Structures are given as C-alpha cells and as structure tokens.
C-alpha cells in the first residue's frame, strides 16, 4: 500500500516534470496538485478501513458495571482507549507494552503488568472481582491458560470481557 502511494506520487511528479519540459512551468504545479489529490483520494478511504473499531461502547458498559476495588486487565494487548473511558488504570497480563517500559523506570506500576500466574492468584482471591478484556483472536489461548472458572460478561466483534465472578447484567434487571 505504501509502495503504491509512493509510486503514485512519483508518477505525478514524473508527469509534471514531463509537462514542464513540454509546456513550461505553468502546468507543473497543476500536475503535482493532481497527483496529491489522487493520493489522498485513494488513501483516506483505505486508511479509514484499516482503523480498528472503537472500544467506547464496551468500555462504557464496563465502567457502569465496575465498582470501586474491581480490577481491570487486558490480556497481552494494551487498549489505549480503555483507561480514558473507564477513568481508571488498566493492567496488562503477560505483556509490557514497549511504550510503557520507559515510564516504568520512573513510576512504579509493576502491579499493573503481571504474569498469568499472578492473575490466577488474584482471580481466586475471595471478594476480589476482576475483569479481563481479551481480543477475540487470543480468546482460546487465554481460556486454555487461565485454568480457573471464567465467566463471560460481554462480547462484541472485537473483544470479549471475562470476569472471575458470575454477574447478572444490570441492564437485564
């Protein structure tokens, strides 16, 4: 895709230079503008297509369900939107995102980046409610590794949210 866009820009510049040699400098800016319009006309719809869907709907539902003291984690992927919509820190299980590793040198949040075995201990703890957001592509892997009772709370086409305590959705009451 990037190569295609670069080729399209080069073709526009090439045609512009060719027109410059034939007709003078008046048509060169027009051809450059035309090639840029063509690139952006093709690139913008393609870029929107590759944009991942928003987590807003799931995060706001989770925010409504969460109580103080509940913990929220994501499995192997950090969803940048979650802390914004939840108004709380979100931990990551079995991964420290590269962009966070620098900050951990300055501010200790090691309790937010845990291994699966640490999650299992928290998962079993009495009265400790945990939610974990799992990408659908990692769903089976998580379920095979957790080896604890897991309750599905919500699912969409991008993620599934599990919890360690069976919950009756407030919306169903």
XYZ file of C-alpha atoms in Angstrom:
173
model
C 0.000 0.000 0.000
C 2.760 2.436 0.945
C 4.713 1.453 -2.152
C 1.606 2.037 -4.275
C 1.057 5.510 -2.821
C 4.725 6.401 -3.216
C 4.593 5.193 -6.842
C 1.523 7.296 -7.473
C 3.248 10.413 -6.116
C 6.372 9.682 -8.187
C 4.238 9.188 -11.281
C 2.553 12.538 -10.661
C 5.910 14.263 -10.217
C 7.248 12.486 -13.343
C 4.276 13.556 -15.430
C 4.618 17.068 -14.009
C 8.307 17.213 -14.965
C 7.498 15.879 -18.428
C 4.787 18.528 -18.825
C 7.273 21.122 -17.544
C 9.690 20.250 -20.347
C 6.913 20.407 -22.973
C 4.710 23.285 -21.875
C 6.737 25.330 -19.428
C 6.315 25.919 -15.738
C 2.577 26.717 -15.713
C 1.349 23.098 -15.764
C 3.882 21.677 -13.260
C 2.035 22.798 -10.078
C -1.234 21.557 -11.557
C 0.172 18.048 -12.081
C 1.691 17.986 -8.604
C -1.640 19.063 -7.125
C -3.459 16.472 -9.221
C -1.157 13.664 -8.033
C -1.579 14.706 -4.380
C -5.370 14.842 -4.745
C -5.292 11.382 -6.317
C -3.142 10.004 -3.479
C -5.326 11.465 -0.748
C -8.488 10.482 -2.585
C -7.317 6.863 -2.555
C -5.500 6.830 0.785
C -8.173 8.346 3.042
C -10.853 5.686 2.406
C -8.236 2.943 2.710
C -6.868 4.369 5.966
C -10.365 4.516 7.445
C -10.898 0.888 6.509
C -7.802 -0.223 8.445
C -8.671 1.853 11.527
C -9.641 -0.518 14.361
C -13.154 -0.074 15.722
C -13.571 1.973 18.873
C -13.746 0.327 22.291
C -16.042 3.083 23.554
C -19.276 1.063 23.741
C -17.693 -1.870 25.583
C -15.639 0.375 27.861
C -18.631 2.494 28.886
C -20.641 -0.645 29.648
C -17.737 -1.922 31.738
C -17.429 1.419 33.527
C -21.091 1.227 34.509
C -20.630 -2.319 35.811
C -17.362 -1.748 37.720
C -17.366 -0.967 41.404
C -14.572 0.543 43.459
C -11.968 -2.087 44.184
C -12.614 -4.009 40.970
C -9.555 -4.574 38.815
C -9.465 -4.359 35.030
C -6.801 -6.027 32.916
C -6.282 -6.751 29.262
C -4.690 -9.951 28.026
C -1.443 -9.465 26.064
C -2.640 -6.242 24.384
C -2.960 -2.762 25.805
C -6.070 -0.984 24.566
C -5.196 2.711 24.703
C -8.821 3.815 24.924
C -9.780 1.758 27.974
C -8.242 3.928 30.724
C -9.784 7.027 29.156
C -13.309 5.645 29.079
C -13.031 3.778 32.404
C -11.367 6.614 34.364
C -9.041 4.067 35.963
C -5.764 2.291 35.343
C -5.902 -0.857 33.260
C -3.318 -3.557 33.747
C -1.861 -5.893 31.174
C -1.351 -9.628 31.627
C 1.688 -11.317 30.036
C 2.977 -8.217 28.255
C 4.596 -4.858 28.967
C 3.854 -2.583 26.031
C 7.017 -1.016 24.677
C 5.674 2.500 25.097
C 5.142 1.798 28.820
C 8.536 0.279 29.599
C 10.215 3.678 29.689
C 7.654 5.073 32.130
C 8.071 2.106 34.461
C 11.654 3.210 35.074
C 10.293 6.441 36.607
C 6.991 5.451 38.169
C 6.325 2.040 39.689
C 3.196 0.424 38.334
C 4.590 -3.078 38.357
C 1.319 -4.295 39.902
C -0.398 -3.363 36.628
C 1.848 -5.539 34.438
C 1.532 -9.051 35.728
C 2.142 -12.606 34.641
C -0.687 -15.072 34.141
C 0.202 -16.966 37.336
C -0.170 -13.708 39.326
C -3.539 -13.147 37.681
C -4.606 -16.650 38.761
C -3.848 -15.796 42.411
C -5.871 -12.587 42.199
C -8.603 -14.433 40.274
C -9.028 -16.922 43.155
C -8.971 -14.328 45.950
C -12.242 -14.104 47.865
C -14.281 -10.976 47.110
C -11.818 -9.717 44.509
C -13.695 -9.005 41.267
C -11.543 -8.874 38.148
C -12.440 -8.092 34.579
C -10.150 -9.037 31.728
C -10.515 -7.773 28.169
C -9.340 -10.296 25.584
C -9.077 -9.851 21.825
C -11.146 -12.440 20.014
C -8.010 -13.722 18.286
C -6.476 -14.549 21.713
C -9.680 -15.861 23.285
C -8.949 -19.593 23.039
C -5.379 -19.158 24.195
C -6.471 -17.230 27.286
C -9.160 -19.766 28.172
C -6.728 -22.667 27.826
C -4.122 -20.977 30.037
C -6.171 -19.435 32.850
C -7.256 -22.820 34.317
C -9.732 -21.118 36.631
C -13.507 -20.683 36.488
C -14.205 -17.924 33.943
C -17.473 -16.157 33.254
C -18.113 -14.325 30.023
C -19.633 -10.943 30.758
C -19.804 -9.233 27.339
C -18.681 -9.846 23.761
C -18.576 -7.875 20.542
C -16.870 -8.354 17.179
C -13.506 -7.207 18.569
C -13.146 -8.352 22.188
C -14.674 -10.463 24.916
C -14.726 -9.425 28.566
C -14.421 -12.139 31.192
C -14.749 -11.946 34.932
C -13.993 -14.233 37.845
C -17.417 -13.780 39.486
C -20.676 -14.554 37.756
C -22.519 -11.279 37.186
C -26.096 -10.576 36.286
C -26.002 -7.618 33.921
C -27.675 -4.543 35.423
C -29.345 -3.868 32.070
C -31.239 -7.174 32.330
C -32.765 -6.345 35.746
